[in-house]
Coordinates of C-alpha atoms in Angstrom, one line a residue:
Chain A
M1 CA 0.4 0.4 -0.2
A2 CA 1.9 3.2 -1.2
T3 CA -0.3 5.7 -2.6
S4 CA 1.4 9.1 -0.8
S5 CA 3.6 10.6 -3.5
T6 CA 7.5 10.8 -3.4
D7 CA 6.7 14.8 -4.4
A8 CA 4.4 15.3 -1.5
P9 CA 5.8 17.9 0.8
T10 CA 6.9 16.9 4.1
A11 CA 5.3 16.8 6.6
I12 CA 8.0 15.7 9.5
L13 CA 11.5 15.7 9.3
V14 CA 13.7 14.9 11.7
R15 CA 17.6 15.5 11.8
D16 CA 20.3 14.2 13.6
L17 CA 17.9 13.8 16.8
V18 CA 19.8 12.8 19.4
T19 CA 18.1 12.8 23.1
H20 CA 19.7 11.3 26.7
Y21 CA 17.4 10.6 29.9
G22 CA 19.9 11.5 32.4
D23 CA 23.5 10.4 31.1
R24 CA 21.7 7.7 28.9
E25 CA 21.9 8.0 25.6
I26 CA 18.4 6.8 24.1
L27 CA 18.5 8.2 20.2
H28 CA 21.4 8.0 18.5
G29 CA 20.7 10.6 15.5
I30 CA 17.6 9.8 13.8
D31 CA 17.0 11.0 10.3
M32 CA 13.5 10.5 9.3
E33 CA 11.1 12.3 7.0
V34 CA 7.4 11.7 6.6
R35 CA 5.7 13.3 3.8
Q36 CA 2.3 14.7 3.2
G37 CA -0.6 12.2 3.4
E38 CA 1.4 9.4 4.0
I39 CA 1.0 6.3 6.6
M40 CA 4.5 5.9 8.6
V41 CA 4.2 2.9 10.9
I42 CA 7.5 3.1 13.6
M43 CA 8.4 -0.2 14.8
G44 CA 10.6 -1.8 17.1
G45 CA 11.5 -3.8 20.1
S46 CA 10.9 -2.8 23.5
G47 CA 13.8 -0.2 24.2
S48 CA 14.0 0.5 20.7
G49 CA 12.9 4.0 21.3
K50 CA 10.5 4.5 19.2
T51 CA 8.2 6.0 22.0
T52 CA 10.6 8.3 23.6
L53 CA 10.8 9.1 19.5
L54 CA 7.0 9.7 19.4
R55 CA 7.2 11.7 21.9
H56 CA 9.6 14.1 20.3
L57 CA 7.5 14.3 17.5
L58 CA 4.9 15.4 19.7
G59 CA 7.1 18.1 21.4
L60 CA 7.0 16.4 24.9
E61 CA 10.4 15.5 24.9
K62 CA 13.5 18.0 24.9
A63 CA 16.0 17.4 22.5
T64 CA 19.9 16.8 23.6
S65 CA 20.9 18.1 19.7
G66 CA 19.1 17.9 16.0
S67 CA 16.1 18.9 15.0
V68 CA 12.5 18.0 14.7
Q69 CA 10.1 19.9 12.3
L70 CA 6.8 19.2 12.4
L71 CA 4.6 21.1 9.7
G72 CA 7.4 23.8 8.7
R73 CA 7.7 24.2 13.0
E74 CA 11.0 23.5 14.3
L75 CA 9.3 21.8 17.5
T76 CA 13.0 22.3 19.5
E77 CA 12.9 25.9 19.0
L78 CA 9.0 26.5 20.2
D79 CA 7.4 27.8 23.5
E80 CA 4.4 26.3 25.2
S81 CA 1.7 28.9 22.6
G82 CA 3.9 27.3 19.6
I83 CA 3.3 24.1 20.7
Y84 CA -0.3 24.9 21.6
E85 CA -0.5 26.3 18.2
V86 CA 0.7 23.2 16.2
G87 CA -1.0 21.3 19.0
K88 CA -4.3 22.0 16.8
K89 CA -3.2 21.0 13.6
I90 CA -2.5 17.1 15.3
G91 CA -4.4 14.5 16.6
V92 CA -2.8 11.9 19.3
A93 CA -4.7 8.9 20.2
F94 CA -1.9 7.8 22.9
Q95 CA -1.7 3.9 23.9
S96 CA -3.9 4.3 27.6
G97 CA -6.6 6.0 26.2
A98 CA -5.9 9.0 28.4
L99 CA -9.8 9.4 28.8
F100 CA -11.0 12.1 31.2
S101 CA -13.0 9.6 34.0
S102 CA -14.8 12.4 34.9
M103 CA -16.7 13.1 31.6
S104 CA -18.7 10.9 29.3
V105 CA -17.5 9.1 26.2
G106 CA -18.9 12.1 24.2
E107 CA -17.9 15.0 26.3
N108 CA -14.1 13.0 25.6
V109 CA -14.3 13.0 22.2
M110 CA -15.7 16.4 21.6
L111 CA -13.0 18.3 24.4
P112 CA -11.2 19.2 21.3
L113 CA -13.7 21.1 19.5
V114 CA -14.6 23.1 22.4
E115 CA -11.0 23.8 23.6
H116 CA -10.1 25.1 20.2
T117 CA -13.0 26.2 18.0
R118 CA -16.0 28.5 18.3
L119 CA -18.6 25.6 16.4
D120 CA -22.3 25.5 16.9
R121 CA -23.0 23.2 20.0
E122 CA -25.2 21.3 17.8
T123 CA -22.0 21.2 15.3
M124 CA -19.9 19.8 17.4
E125 CA -22.2 17.1 18.8
I126 CA -22.5 15.8 15.2
M127 CA -19.3 15.9 14.6
M128 CA -18.2 13.9 17.9
R129 CA -21.5 11.4 17.0
M130 CA -20.1 10.8 13.6
K131 CA -16.9 10.1 14.6
L132 CA -18.0 7.5 16.9
E133 CA -20.5 5.7 14.9
I134 CA -16.8 5.5 12.4
V135 CA -15.4 3.9 15.3
K136 CA -18.0 1.9 15.6
L137 CA -19.3 3.4 19.5
A138 CA -22.2 4.8 17.6
G139 CA -24.9 5.5 20.9
F140 CA -21.7 5.3 23.6
E141 CA -21.8 9.2 24.2
D142 CA -23.4 9.1 27.5
L143 CA -21.4 6.0 28.7
M144 CA -18.8 7.1 31.0
P145 CA -15.1 5.6 30.7
A146 CA -15.3 3.4 33.3
E147 CA -18.5 1.9 32.0
L148 CA -16.0 1.1 29.1
S149 CA -13.7 -1.9 28.4
G150 CA -10.2 -1.4 27.1
G151 CA -10.9 -1.6 23.6
M152 CA -13.6 0.7 23.4
I153 CA -11.2 3.1 25.6
K154 CA -9.2 2.8 22.7
R155 CA -11.7 3.6 20.1
A156 CA -12.9 6.6 21.8
A157 CA -9.4 7.6 22.1
F158 CA -9.1 7.5 18.4
A159 CA -12.1 9.0 17.8
R160 CA -11.4 12.1 20.3
A161 CA -7.8 12.3 18.3
V162 CA -9.9 12.6 14.7
V163 CA -12.4 14.7 15.8
M164 CA -11.0 17.9 14.6
D165 CA -9.9 16.1 11.0
P166 CA -6.2 16.9 12.5
V167 CA -3.6 17.2 9.5
V168 CA -1.5 15.1 11.5
L169 CA -2.6 12.0 13.1
F170 CA -0.2 10.1 16.1
A171 CA -1.5 6.8 17.2
D172 CA 0.4 4.8 19.9
E173 CA -0.8 0.8 19.7
P174 CA -4.0 1.5 18.1
S175 CA -4.4 -1.8 17.7
A176 CA -2.8 -3.8 20.9
G177 CA -5.2 -5.5 22.8
L178 CA -8.5 -5.1 20.2
D179 CA -9.8 -8.3 19.0
P180 CA -9.0 -9.0 15.4
V181 CA -12.3 -8.0 13.4
V182 CA -11.7 -4.7 15.6
S183 CA -7.9 -4.7 14.8
R184 CA -8.8 -5.0 11.3
S185 CA -11.5 -2.3 11.3
L186 CA -9.1 0.2 12.9
D187 CA -6.5 -0.4 10.4
E188 CA -9.4 0.1 7.3
L189 CA -10.3 3.3 9.4
I190 CA -6.5 4.4 9.3
L191 CA -6.8 4.2 5.7
N192 CA -9.7 5.9 5.1
L193 CA -8.6 8.7 6.8
R194 CA -5.8 9.2 4.7
D195 CA -7.5 8.5 1.5
A196 CA -10.5 10.7 2.2
L197 CA -8.8 13.6 4.3
G198 CA -5.4 13.6 2.9
M199 CA -4.5 12.9 6.4
T200 CA -0.7 12.3 7.5
I201 CA -0.8 9.5 10.0
V202 CA 2.2 8.2 12.0
V203 CA 1.6 5.0 14.1
V204 CA 3.9 3.1 16.4
T205 CA 2.9 0.0 16.4
H206 CA 4.4 -4.4 17.2
E207 CA 1.3 -5.4 15.7
L208 CA 3.0 -6.8 12.4
E209 CA -0.4 -7.5 10.1
S210 CA -1.6 -4.4 11.1
A211 CA 2.1 -2.4 10.4
F212 CA 2.0 -4.5 6.9
N213 CA -1.6 -3.5 6.1
I214 CA -1.4 0.3 6.9
A215 CA 2.1 1.4 6.1
D216 CA 3.1 3.4 3.1
R217 CA 6.4 3.4 5.1
I218 CA 8.2 1.8 8.0
T219 CA 10.9 3.2 10.1
M220 CA 12.6 0.6 11.9
L221 CA 14.0 1.3 15.4
D222 CA 16.7 -1.1 16.9
Q223 CA 18.1 0.2 20.2
G224 CA 18.0 4.3 19.9
N225 CA 19.1 3.5 16.2
I226 CA 17.2 3.4 12.8
L227 CA 17.6 -0.2 12.0
T228 CA 15.8 0.6 7.7
I229 CA 13.2 3.0 6.7
G230 CA 11.5 1.8 3.0
T231 CA 8.2 0.1 2.4
V232 CA 6.5 -2.5 3.3
D233 CA 8.3 -4.6 0.1
D234 CA 11.2 -2.9 1.3
V235 CA 11.3 -4.5 5.2
R236 CA 9.8 -7.5 4.2
S237 CA 12.6 -8.2 1.6
S238 CA 15.7 -6.5 3.7
D239 CA 18.5 -9.2 4.2
N240 CA 19.5 -7.4 7.3
V241 CA 19.8 -9.7 10.0
R242 CA 18.2 -8.0 12.6
V243 CA 15.2 -6.6 10.6
Q244 CA 14.6 -10.1 9.8
H245 CA 14.6 -11.1 13.3
L246 CA 12.5 -8.4 14.1
L247 CA 10.2 -9.6 11.3
N248 CA 10.1 -13.0 13.4
R249 CA 8.0 -11.2 15.8
C250 CA 11.1 -12.1 17.9
F251 CA 10.9 -8.3 19.2
E252 CA 11.4 -9.2 23.1
E253 CA 14.0 -11.3 22.7
E254 CA 17.3 -9.8 22.8
V255 CA 20.0 -11.1 20.0
L256 CA 22.9 -11.6 22.2
D257 CA 26.0 -9.6 21.8
P258 CA 28.3 -11.8 24.3
D259 CA 31.2 -8.7 24.2
A260 CA 28.1 -5.8 25.1
Y261 CA 26.9 -8.3 27.2
L262 CA 30.0 -8.9 29.1
A263 CA 30.6 -5.6 29.2
R264 CA 27.0 -4.6 30.7
L265 CA 27.8 -6.8 33.5
V266 CA 31.0 -5.1 34.9
G267 CA 29.5 -2.0 34.5
E268 CA 30.9 -0.7 31.2
G269 CA 28.0 -1.5 28.8
R270 CA 25.8 1.8 29.4
R271 CA 24.6 2.5 25.7
A272 CA 26.1 6.0 25.0
Chain B
M1 CA -15.4 29.4 0.3
E2 CA -18.2 31.4 -1.4
H3 CA -21.7 31.0 -2.0
S4 CA -24.6 31.7 -3.6
V5 CA -27.9 30.7 -3.4
R6 CA -30.9 31.2 -6.2
E7 CA -34.2 29.7 -6.7
E8 CA -34.5 27.4 -9.7
G9 CA -37.5 25.5 -10.7
G10 CA -39.5 26.0 -7.4
A11 CA -36.1 24.9 -5.8
L12 CA -33.5 26.6 -3.6
V13 CA -30.2 25.9 -5.0
A14 CA -27.5 26.3 -2.7
S15 CA -24.2 26.7 -4.3
F16 CA -20.8 26.4 -2.9
S17 CA -17.4 26.4 -3.5
G18 CA -13.6 26.4 -2.2
E19 CA -13.2 24.4 1.2
I20 CA -15.5 23.8 3.7
D21 CA -13.5 23.6 6.5
L22 CA -13.4 24.3 10.3
E23 CA -12.8 28.1 9.0
H24 CA -16.1 27.9 6.9
S25 CA -18.4 25.6 8.2
P26 CA -20.0 28.1 10.3
A27 CA -20.8 30.2 7.6
A28 CA -22.1 27.5 5.4
R29 CA -24.7 25.9 8.3
Q30 CA -25.9 29.3 8.5
V31 CA -26.7 29.5 4.7
L32 CA -28.3 26.1 4.5
L33 CA -29.9 26.8 8.1
D34 CA -31.7 30.1 6.2
C35 CA -32.5 27.8 3.1
V36 CA -34.4 25.3 5.1
G37 CA -36.3 28.1 7.0
Q38 CA -37.8 29.2 3.9
G39 CA -39.7 26.2 3.5
K40 CA -38.6 24.8 0.2
K41 CA -37.0 22.3 -1.6
V42 CA -33.0 22.4 -1.2
L43 CA -30.5 21.5 -3.5
V44 CA -26.9 21.7 -2.4
D45 CA -24.9 22.3 -5.4
L46 CA -20.9 20.8 -4.0
S47 CA -19.8 20.7 -7.6
G48 CA -17.1 23.6 -6.7
V49 CA -16.0 22.2 -3.6
G50 CA -13.0 20.1 -3.3
Y51 CA -12.4 19.7 -0.1
I52 CA -15.0 19.2 2.9
D53 CA -14.3 18.2 6.5
S54 CA -16.5 17.1 9.3
S55 CA -17.6 20.5 10.4
G56 CA -18.7 21.4 6.9
V57 CA -20.6 17.2 6.9
A58 CA -22.3 18.3 10.5
S59 CA -23.3 21.3 8.6
L60 CA -24.9 19.4 5.9
V61 CA -26.5 17.1 8.6
E62 CA -27.8 19.4 10.7
A63 CA -29.7 21.0 7.7
F64 CA -31.1 17.5 6.6
Q65 CA -32.1 17.2 9.7
R66 CA -34.1 20.1 9.8
A67 CA -35.2 19.3 6.7
K68 CA -36.7 16.0 7.3
K69 CA -38.3 17.4 10.4
G70 CA -40.3 20.0 8.3
G71 CA -41.2 17.3 5.2
L72 CA -38.7 19.5 2.8
E73 CA -36.7 17.8 0.4
F74 CA -33.2 18.1 0.8
A75 CA -30.5 16.4 -1.2
L76 CA -26.7 17.3 -3.0
V77 CA -25.6 18.0 -6.0
A78 CA -22.6 16.8 -8.1
V79 CA -20.6 16.0 -5.3
N80 CA -16.7 15.6 -6.2
D81 CA -14.5 12.7 -5.6
G82 CA -12.7 14.1 -2.1
P83 CA -16.2 15.4 -0.2
R84 CA -17.7 12.2 -1.4
R85 CA -15.0 9.7 0.2
V86 CA -15.7 12.2 3.5
L87 CA -19.3 11.3 3.0
E88 CA -18.2 7.2 2.9
L89 CA -16.1 7.5 5.2
A90 CA -19.1 8.5 8.1
R91 CA -21.7 6.3 5.6
L92 CA -23.3 9.3 5.0
D93 CA -23.7 8.5 0.9
K94 CA -26.4 5.7 2.5
V95 CA -28.4 9.3 3.7
F96 CA -28.4 11.8 1.8
T97 CA -30.0 12.1 -1.7
I98 CA -27.0 12.9 -3.8
H99 CA -27.9 13.8 -7.6
D100 CA -25.3 13.7 -10.2
T101 CA -26.6 16.7 -11.5
L102 CA -28.8 19.9 -10.8
V103 CA -30.9 19.2 -13.8
D104 CA -31.6 15.5 -12.1
G105 CA -32.3 17.5 -8.8
L106 CA -34.7 19.4 -9.8

């Protein structure tokens, strides 16, 4: 699935991004470009840095060095009001859902509209119900988050993320924990949002099937480095052993490097 | 976004062009509700609209619902591919009456 033109303008540009947590280097100089209207899937095992990279793309992390541009704005230089302005053009579906427990599902989904627009209340309510419809939660607007299953919370969070038809949508593990039917329908929704609205979409996932279903391109991270970036076919046919290892659903199993292991055991193995 | 309203064959024809997005949908909503308020059949000509977002679609839904309550005909005309995909996304292509041409709608 590759419908985004290579001539499309750049939506996200990451250059030589380095970040530390304390004295530990987490990202070691990431370069990545996402074009407008493209679905970019970021994959990697636990500790690969994919969540940290996502947080940088959202302007939630301070970089040690490097550049992160989103829709032409340099996130590393934006103050709080700048981040707020950019924030109106993006939607984020967090892995946990992050719904407000004191608000109904409908109020949660409508919240970005209430905060960022002056639309008539009736318009906002119709938009909210349309989004609940497309995530297959029609009629659930009056329930409280505590009354929803985990999968329903994720779908409600997805509805909230897309309620303003954002220019760029970020989704963190949208399919994790969902049953196959719902997971597949969420994949189709992501594709439809790209096709209907030209949305640029960045999905962080370790669900291989979902990644292959939706990705125009895949960025594969490994221990804070870019392992490969390419189309689904590029990644599938890669002769890189580590790429193939990750594709074989062995994300959590480390490939043992004896020297690095020994260094870690004697306290010299901090990633740098 | 630009718009015009004219009477043709006993119907009010509301024509829009450009983009109906968050910025312009409140104006589009008002035009549509005013048309419905006149108690006549309403045809919404979208032939000049290249992009419509959810707020624009919501305005169409609201006007359509109000027309139905008043027993009035309300239909879309000449919906381009992009806006049609947005309607399909919310399965509203199954809800609205959509005519290929204005002549068909009249």
